[in-house]
Short mmCIF file of C-alpha atoms in Angstrom, two decimals:
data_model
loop_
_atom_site.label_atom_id
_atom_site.label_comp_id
_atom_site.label_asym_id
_atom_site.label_seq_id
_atom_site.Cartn_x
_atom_site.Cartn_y
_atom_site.Cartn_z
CA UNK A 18 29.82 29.70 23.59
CA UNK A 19 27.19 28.35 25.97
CA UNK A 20 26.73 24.68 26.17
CA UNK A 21 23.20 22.92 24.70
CA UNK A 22 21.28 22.59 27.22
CA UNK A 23 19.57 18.71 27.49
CA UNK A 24 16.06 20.22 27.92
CA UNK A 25 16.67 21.61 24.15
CA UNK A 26 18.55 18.79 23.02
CA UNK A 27 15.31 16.26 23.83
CA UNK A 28 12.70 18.82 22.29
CA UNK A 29 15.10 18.84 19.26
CA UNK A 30 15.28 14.98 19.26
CA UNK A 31 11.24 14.46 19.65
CA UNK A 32 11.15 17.31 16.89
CA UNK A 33 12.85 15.45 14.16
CA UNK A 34 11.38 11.57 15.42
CA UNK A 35 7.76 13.37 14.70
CA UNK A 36 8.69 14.89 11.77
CA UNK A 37 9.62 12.07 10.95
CA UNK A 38 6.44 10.19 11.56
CA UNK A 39 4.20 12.76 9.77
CA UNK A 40 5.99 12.42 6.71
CA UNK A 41 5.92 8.63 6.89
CA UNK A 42 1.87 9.25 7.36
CA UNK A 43 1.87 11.59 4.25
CA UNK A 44 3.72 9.27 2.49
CA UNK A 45 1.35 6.26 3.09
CA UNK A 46 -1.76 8.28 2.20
CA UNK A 47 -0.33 9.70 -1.03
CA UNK A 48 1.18 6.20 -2.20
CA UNK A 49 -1.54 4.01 -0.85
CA UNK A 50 -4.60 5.55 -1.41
CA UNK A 51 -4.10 8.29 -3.98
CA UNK A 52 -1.65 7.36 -6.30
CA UNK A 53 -3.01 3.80 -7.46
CA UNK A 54 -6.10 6.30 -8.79
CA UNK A 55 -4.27 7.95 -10.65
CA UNK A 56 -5.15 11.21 -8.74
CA UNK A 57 -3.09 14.59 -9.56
CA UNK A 58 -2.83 16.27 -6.27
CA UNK A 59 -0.99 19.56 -5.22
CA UNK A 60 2.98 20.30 -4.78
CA UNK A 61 5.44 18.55 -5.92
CA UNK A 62 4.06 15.33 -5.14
CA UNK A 63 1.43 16.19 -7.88
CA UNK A 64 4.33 17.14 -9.95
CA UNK A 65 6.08 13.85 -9.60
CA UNK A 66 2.90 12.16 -10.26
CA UNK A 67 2.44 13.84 -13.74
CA UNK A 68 5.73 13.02 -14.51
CA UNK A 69 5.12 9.01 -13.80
CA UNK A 70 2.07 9.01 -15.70
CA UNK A 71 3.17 10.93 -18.17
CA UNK A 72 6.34 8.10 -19.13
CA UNK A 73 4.13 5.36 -17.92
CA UNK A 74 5.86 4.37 -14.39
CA UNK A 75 9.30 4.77 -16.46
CA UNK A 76 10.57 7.84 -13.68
CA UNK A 77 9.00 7.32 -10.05
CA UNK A 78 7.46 9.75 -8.75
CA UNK A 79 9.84 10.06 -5.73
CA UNK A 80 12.85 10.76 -8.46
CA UNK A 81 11.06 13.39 -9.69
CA UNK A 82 9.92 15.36 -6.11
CA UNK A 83 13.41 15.39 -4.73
CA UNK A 84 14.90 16.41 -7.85
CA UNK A 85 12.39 19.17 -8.24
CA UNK A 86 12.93 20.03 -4.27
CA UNK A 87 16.81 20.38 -5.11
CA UNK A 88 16.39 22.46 -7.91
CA UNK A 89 13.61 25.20 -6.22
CA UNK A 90 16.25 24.92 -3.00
CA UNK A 91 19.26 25.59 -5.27
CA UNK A 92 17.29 28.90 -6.50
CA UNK A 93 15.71 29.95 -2.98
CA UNK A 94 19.05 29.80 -1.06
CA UNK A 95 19.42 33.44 -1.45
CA UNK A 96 16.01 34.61 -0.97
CA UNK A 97 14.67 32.67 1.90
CA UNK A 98 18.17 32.13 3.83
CA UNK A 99 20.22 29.42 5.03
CA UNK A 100 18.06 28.18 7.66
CA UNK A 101 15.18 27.23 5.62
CA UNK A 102 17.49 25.62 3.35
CA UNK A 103 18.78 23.32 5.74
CA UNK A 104 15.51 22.42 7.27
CA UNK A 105 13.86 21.71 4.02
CA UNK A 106 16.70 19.50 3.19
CA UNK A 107 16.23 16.89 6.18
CA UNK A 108 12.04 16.76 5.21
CA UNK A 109 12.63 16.91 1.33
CA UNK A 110 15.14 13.88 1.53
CA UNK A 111 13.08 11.79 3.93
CA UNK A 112 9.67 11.97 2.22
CA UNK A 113 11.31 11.05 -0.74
CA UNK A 114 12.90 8.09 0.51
CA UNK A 115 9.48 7.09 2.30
CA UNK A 116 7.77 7.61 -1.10
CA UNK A 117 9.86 5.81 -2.79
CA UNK A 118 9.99 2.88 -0.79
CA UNK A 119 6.24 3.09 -0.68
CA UNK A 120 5.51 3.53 -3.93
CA UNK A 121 7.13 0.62 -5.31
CA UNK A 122 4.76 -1.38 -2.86
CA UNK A 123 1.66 -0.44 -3.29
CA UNK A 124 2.14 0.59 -7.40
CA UNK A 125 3.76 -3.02 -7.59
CA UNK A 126 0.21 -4.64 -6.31
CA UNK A 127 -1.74 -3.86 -9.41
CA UNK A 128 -4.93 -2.36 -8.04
CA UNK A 129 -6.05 0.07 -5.26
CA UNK A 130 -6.29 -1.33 -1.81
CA UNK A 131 -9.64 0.26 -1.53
CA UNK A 132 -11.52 -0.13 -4.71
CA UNK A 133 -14.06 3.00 -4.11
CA UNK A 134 -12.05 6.09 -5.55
CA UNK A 135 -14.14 8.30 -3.27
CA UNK A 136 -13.33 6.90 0.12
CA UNK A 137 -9.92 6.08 -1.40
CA UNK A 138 -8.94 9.56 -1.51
CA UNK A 139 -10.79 11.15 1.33
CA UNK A 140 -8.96 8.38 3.55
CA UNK A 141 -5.69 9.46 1.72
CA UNK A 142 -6.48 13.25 1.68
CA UNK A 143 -6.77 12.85 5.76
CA UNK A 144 -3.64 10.75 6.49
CA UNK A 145 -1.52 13.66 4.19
CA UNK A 146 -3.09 16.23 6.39
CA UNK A 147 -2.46 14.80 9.14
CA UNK A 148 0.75 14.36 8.49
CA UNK A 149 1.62 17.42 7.18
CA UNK A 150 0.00 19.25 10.07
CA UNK A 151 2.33 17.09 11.74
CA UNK A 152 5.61 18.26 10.31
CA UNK A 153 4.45 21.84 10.64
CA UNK A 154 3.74 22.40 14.53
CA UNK A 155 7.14 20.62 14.81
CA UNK A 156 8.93 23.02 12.97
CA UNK A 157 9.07 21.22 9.87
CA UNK A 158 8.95 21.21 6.01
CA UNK A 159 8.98 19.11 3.15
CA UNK A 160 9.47 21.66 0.55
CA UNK A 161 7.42 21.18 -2.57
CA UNK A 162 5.14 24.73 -2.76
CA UNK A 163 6.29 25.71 0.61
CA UNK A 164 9.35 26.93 -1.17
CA UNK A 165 7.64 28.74 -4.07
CA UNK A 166 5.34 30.30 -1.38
CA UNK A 167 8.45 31.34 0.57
CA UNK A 168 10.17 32.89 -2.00
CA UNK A 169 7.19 34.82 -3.62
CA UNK A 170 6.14 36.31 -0.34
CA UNK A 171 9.87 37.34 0.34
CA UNK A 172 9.90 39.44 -2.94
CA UNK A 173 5.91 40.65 -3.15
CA UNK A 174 2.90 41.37 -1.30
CA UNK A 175 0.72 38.02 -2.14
CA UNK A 176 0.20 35.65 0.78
CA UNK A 177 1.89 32.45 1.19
CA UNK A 178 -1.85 30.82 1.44
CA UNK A 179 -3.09 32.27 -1.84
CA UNK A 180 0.30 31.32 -3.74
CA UNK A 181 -0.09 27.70 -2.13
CA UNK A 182 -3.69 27.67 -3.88
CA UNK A 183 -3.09 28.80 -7.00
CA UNK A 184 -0.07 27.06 -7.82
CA UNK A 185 -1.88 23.67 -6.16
CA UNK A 186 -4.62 24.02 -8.79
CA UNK A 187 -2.39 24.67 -11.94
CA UNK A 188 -0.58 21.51 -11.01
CA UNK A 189 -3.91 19.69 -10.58
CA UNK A 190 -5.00 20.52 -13.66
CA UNK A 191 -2.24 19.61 -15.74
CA UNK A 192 -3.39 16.27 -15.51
CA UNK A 193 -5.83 17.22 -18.03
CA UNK A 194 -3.01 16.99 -20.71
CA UNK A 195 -1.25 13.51 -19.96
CA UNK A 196 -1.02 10.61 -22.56
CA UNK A 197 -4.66 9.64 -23.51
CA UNK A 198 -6.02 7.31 -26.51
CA UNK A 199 -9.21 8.81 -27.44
CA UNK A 200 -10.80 12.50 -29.06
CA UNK A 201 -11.44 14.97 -26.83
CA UNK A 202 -14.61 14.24 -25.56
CA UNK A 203 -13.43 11.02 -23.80
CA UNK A 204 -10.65 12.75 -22.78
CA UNK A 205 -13.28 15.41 -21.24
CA UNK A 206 -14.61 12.63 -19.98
CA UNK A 207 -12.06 10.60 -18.49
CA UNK A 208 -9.87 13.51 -16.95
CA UNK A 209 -12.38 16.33 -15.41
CA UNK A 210 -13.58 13.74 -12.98
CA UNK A 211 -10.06 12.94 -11.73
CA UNK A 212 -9.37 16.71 -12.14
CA UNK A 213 -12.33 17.70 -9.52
CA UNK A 214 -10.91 15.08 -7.30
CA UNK A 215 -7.28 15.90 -7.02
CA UNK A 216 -8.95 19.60 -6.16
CA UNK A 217 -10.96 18.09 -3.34
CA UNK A 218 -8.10 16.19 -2.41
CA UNK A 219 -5.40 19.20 -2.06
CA UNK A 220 -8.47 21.30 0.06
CA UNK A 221 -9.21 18.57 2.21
CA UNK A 222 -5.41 17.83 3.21
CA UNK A 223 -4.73 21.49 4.13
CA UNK A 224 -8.02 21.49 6.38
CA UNK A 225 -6.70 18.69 8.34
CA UNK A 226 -3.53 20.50 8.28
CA UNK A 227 -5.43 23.61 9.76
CA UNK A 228 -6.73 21.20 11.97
CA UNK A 229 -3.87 19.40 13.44
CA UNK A 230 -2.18 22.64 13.87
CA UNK A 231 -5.20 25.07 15.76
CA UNK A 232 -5.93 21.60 17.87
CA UNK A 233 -2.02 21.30 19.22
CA UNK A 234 -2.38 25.01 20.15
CA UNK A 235 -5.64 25.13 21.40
CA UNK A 236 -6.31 25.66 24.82
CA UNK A 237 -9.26 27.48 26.76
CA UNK A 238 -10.29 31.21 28.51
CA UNK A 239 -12.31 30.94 31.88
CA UNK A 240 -13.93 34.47 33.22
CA UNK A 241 -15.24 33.44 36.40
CA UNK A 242 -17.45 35.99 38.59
CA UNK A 243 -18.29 34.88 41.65
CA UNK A 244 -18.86 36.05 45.55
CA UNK A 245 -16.91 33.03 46.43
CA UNK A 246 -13.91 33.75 44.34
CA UNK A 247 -11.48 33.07 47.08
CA UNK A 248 -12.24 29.25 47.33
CA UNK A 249 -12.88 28.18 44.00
CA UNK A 250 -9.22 29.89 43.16
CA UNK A 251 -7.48 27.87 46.02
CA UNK A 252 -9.72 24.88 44.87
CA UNK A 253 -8.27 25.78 40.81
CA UNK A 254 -4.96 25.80 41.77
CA UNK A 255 -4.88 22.68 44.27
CA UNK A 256 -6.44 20.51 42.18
CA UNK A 257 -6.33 21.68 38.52
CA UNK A 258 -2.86 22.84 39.20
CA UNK A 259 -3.73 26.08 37.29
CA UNK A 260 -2.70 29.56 37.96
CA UNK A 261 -5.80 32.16 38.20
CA UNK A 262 -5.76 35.71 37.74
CA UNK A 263 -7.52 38.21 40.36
CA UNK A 264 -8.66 41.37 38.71
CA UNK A 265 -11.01 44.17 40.26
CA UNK A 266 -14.45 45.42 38.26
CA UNK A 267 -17.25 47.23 38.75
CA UNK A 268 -20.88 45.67 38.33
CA UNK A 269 -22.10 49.06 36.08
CA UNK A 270 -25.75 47.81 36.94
CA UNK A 271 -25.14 47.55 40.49
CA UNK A 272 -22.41 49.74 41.07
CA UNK A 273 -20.56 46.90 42.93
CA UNK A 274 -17.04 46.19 43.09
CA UNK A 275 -16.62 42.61 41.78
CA UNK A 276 -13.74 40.25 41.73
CA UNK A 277 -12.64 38.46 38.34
CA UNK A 278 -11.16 35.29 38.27
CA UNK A 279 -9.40 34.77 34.92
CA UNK A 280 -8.17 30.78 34.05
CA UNK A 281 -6.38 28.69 31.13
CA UNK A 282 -6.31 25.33 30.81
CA UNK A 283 -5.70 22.84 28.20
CA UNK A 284 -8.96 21.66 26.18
CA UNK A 285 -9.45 18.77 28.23
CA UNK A 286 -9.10 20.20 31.67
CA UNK A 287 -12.31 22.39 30.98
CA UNK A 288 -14.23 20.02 32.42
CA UNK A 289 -12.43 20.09 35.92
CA UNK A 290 -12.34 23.71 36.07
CA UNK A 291 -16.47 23.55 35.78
CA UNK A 292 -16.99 21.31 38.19
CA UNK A 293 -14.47 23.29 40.78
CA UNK A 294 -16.84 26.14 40.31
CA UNK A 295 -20.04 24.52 39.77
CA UNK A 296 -19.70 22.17 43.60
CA UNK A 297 -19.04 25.46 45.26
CA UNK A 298 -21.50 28.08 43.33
CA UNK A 299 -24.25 26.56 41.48
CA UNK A 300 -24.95 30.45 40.64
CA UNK A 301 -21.11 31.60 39.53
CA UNK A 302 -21.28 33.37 36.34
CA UNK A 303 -18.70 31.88 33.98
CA UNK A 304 -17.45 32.50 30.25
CA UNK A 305 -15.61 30.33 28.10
CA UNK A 306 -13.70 30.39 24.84
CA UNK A 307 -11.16 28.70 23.07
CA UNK A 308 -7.54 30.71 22.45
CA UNK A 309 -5.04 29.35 20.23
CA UNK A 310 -1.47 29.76 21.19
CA UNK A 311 -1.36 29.96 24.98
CA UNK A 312 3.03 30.26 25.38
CA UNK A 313 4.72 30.42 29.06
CA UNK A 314 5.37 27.98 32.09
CA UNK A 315 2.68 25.29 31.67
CA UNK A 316 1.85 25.58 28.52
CA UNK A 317 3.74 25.54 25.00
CA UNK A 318 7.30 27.17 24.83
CA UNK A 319 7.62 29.56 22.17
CA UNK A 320 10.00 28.12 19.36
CA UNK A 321 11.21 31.16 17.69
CA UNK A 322 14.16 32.03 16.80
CA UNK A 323 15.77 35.85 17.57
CA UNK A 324 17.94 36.58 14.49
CA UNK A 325 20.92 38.35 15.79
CA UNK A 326 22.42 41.70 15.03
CA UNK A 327 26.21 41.64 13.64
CA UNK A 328 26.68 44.33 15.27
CA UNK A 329 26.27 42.53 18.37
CA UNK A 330 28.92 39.35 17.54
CA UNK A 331 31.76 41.37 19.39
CA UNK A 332 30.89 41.70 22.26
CA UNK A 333 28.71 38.26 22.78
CA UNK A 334 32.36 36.52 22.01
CA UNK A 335 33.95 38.83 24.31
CA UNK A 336 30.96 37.41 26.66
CA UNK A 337 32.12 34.03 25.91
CA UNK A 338 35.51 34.28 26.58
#
């Protein structure tokens, strides 16, 4: 068996330490600025806060998420694999340790640390996106829907995204049926409101998610025609340290041969890259767009995993040995 290489073992190590931090941001948001509002969001967060509600603070809501977590875990093992298992594990355990810990603070103060419910949960909605979006580009999970969603697009045809949704909302709108002195009009009342917000809430956190997720993959396309290709792509790769790509065309208009200088470069070495060409052709003509997932030497590494053919075990441990 080959030895880990260090390389792997230090991605592996900054992996888990942001993980990690992302669910200590959800954590915070949730706890701190959704909770004391007594906001239903999505997963099993929502779940847990139902629960709390619903015996008046008697079972915490953190009890309630991991045992939940165990329980969907103990009946996806088969269906989603080993792997998944195991990684959901690590996140499952440490968000509900962090919520835990967190919710006894800020519950234990008496009354919101930001008084306007509407701020309150936009600034909480963000911080759980965040760090959710967090966990994910680091090959994460804290379990929750992400295991329903797993295991219903294993055995069907509907998309993780729209399971996610529709299983968010139901959750959300339980809410609608915890312990409440009055008819049903104040209950109307009282609990649509919190209802529309814990909606809001669940979209808003998985558009920062979207967010934090396209931005760490984001990088940009240069198409750069110019007569003085030659020096602005010794000029690129001097001092933008960026490769460039020489391709032949044909001006169809002019029935010229052209060359095409083709460039990527993270977000915010775009600017560089235009001032290269710009300082030696004013008149170069250049397009530029944005490409998510740019893989290979300079840019991300591709963290996917080849499953293996049994067929194959033979002879890699005669390889081995």
């Amino acid at each position: 068996m080959a030895p880990t290489k260090p390389n792997s073992l230090m991605t592996n190590l900054q992996d888990y330490v942001l993980i990690v931090f992302g669910l200590l941001l959800y954590s915070v948001g949730f706890t701190a600025f959704i909770l004391p509002h007594e906001i239903v969001i999505g997963g099993l967060s929502g779940v847990g806060t139902l629960v709390y509600f619903a015996t008046h603070g008697f079972i915490p809501v953190a009890v309630t998420q991991y045992a939940c977590n165990l329980l969907l875990l103990g009946f996806a093992f088969k269906i989603v694999g080993r792997t998944f298992v195991t990684r959901t594990i690590f996140g499952a355990t440490v968000i509900s340790l962090f919520i835990g810990v967190f919710e006894s603070f800020f519950m234990g103060l008496g009354h919101p640390i930001i008084q306007d419910i509407t701020m309150s949960a936009i600034l909480g909605a963000i911080l759980c996106g965040m760090g959710v979006g967090t966990v994910f580009i680091h090959n994460g999970s804290s379990g929750g829907t992400d295991i329903v969603a797993a295991m219903v697009s294993k055995l069907s045809n509907v998309s993780i995204g729209r399971t996610m949704i529709v299983t968010d909302m139901l959750i959300v709108s339980c809410s609608f049926f915890l312990p409440f002195d009055g008819n049903i009009q104040e209950r109307l009342e009282a609990r649509v409101p919190l209802i529309v917000y814990g909606w809001v809430v669940t979209f808003i956190i998985a558009y920062c998610t979207d967010m934090i997720i396209n931005t760490n993959r984001q990088a940009t396309q240069f198409v750069i025609f110019s007569p003085r290709w030659e020096e602005i792509a010794d000029r690129v790769n001097k001092e933008a340290r960026r490769g460039v790509t020489v391709m032949d065309g044909l001006g169809w208009y002019s029935k010229k041969e052209v060359k095409i200088l083709m460039v990527w470069c993270r977000k915010i070495e775009s600017v560089t890259i235009f001032r290269i060409v710009k300082s030696i052709d004013p008149e170069a003509f250049i397009t530029q767009a944005n490409v998510n997932g740019v893989y290979g030497k300079g840019f991300d590494t591709m963290k996917v995993k080849i499953k293996q053919k049994k067929a194959d075990a033979p002879y890699r441990e005669h390889q081995a040995k």
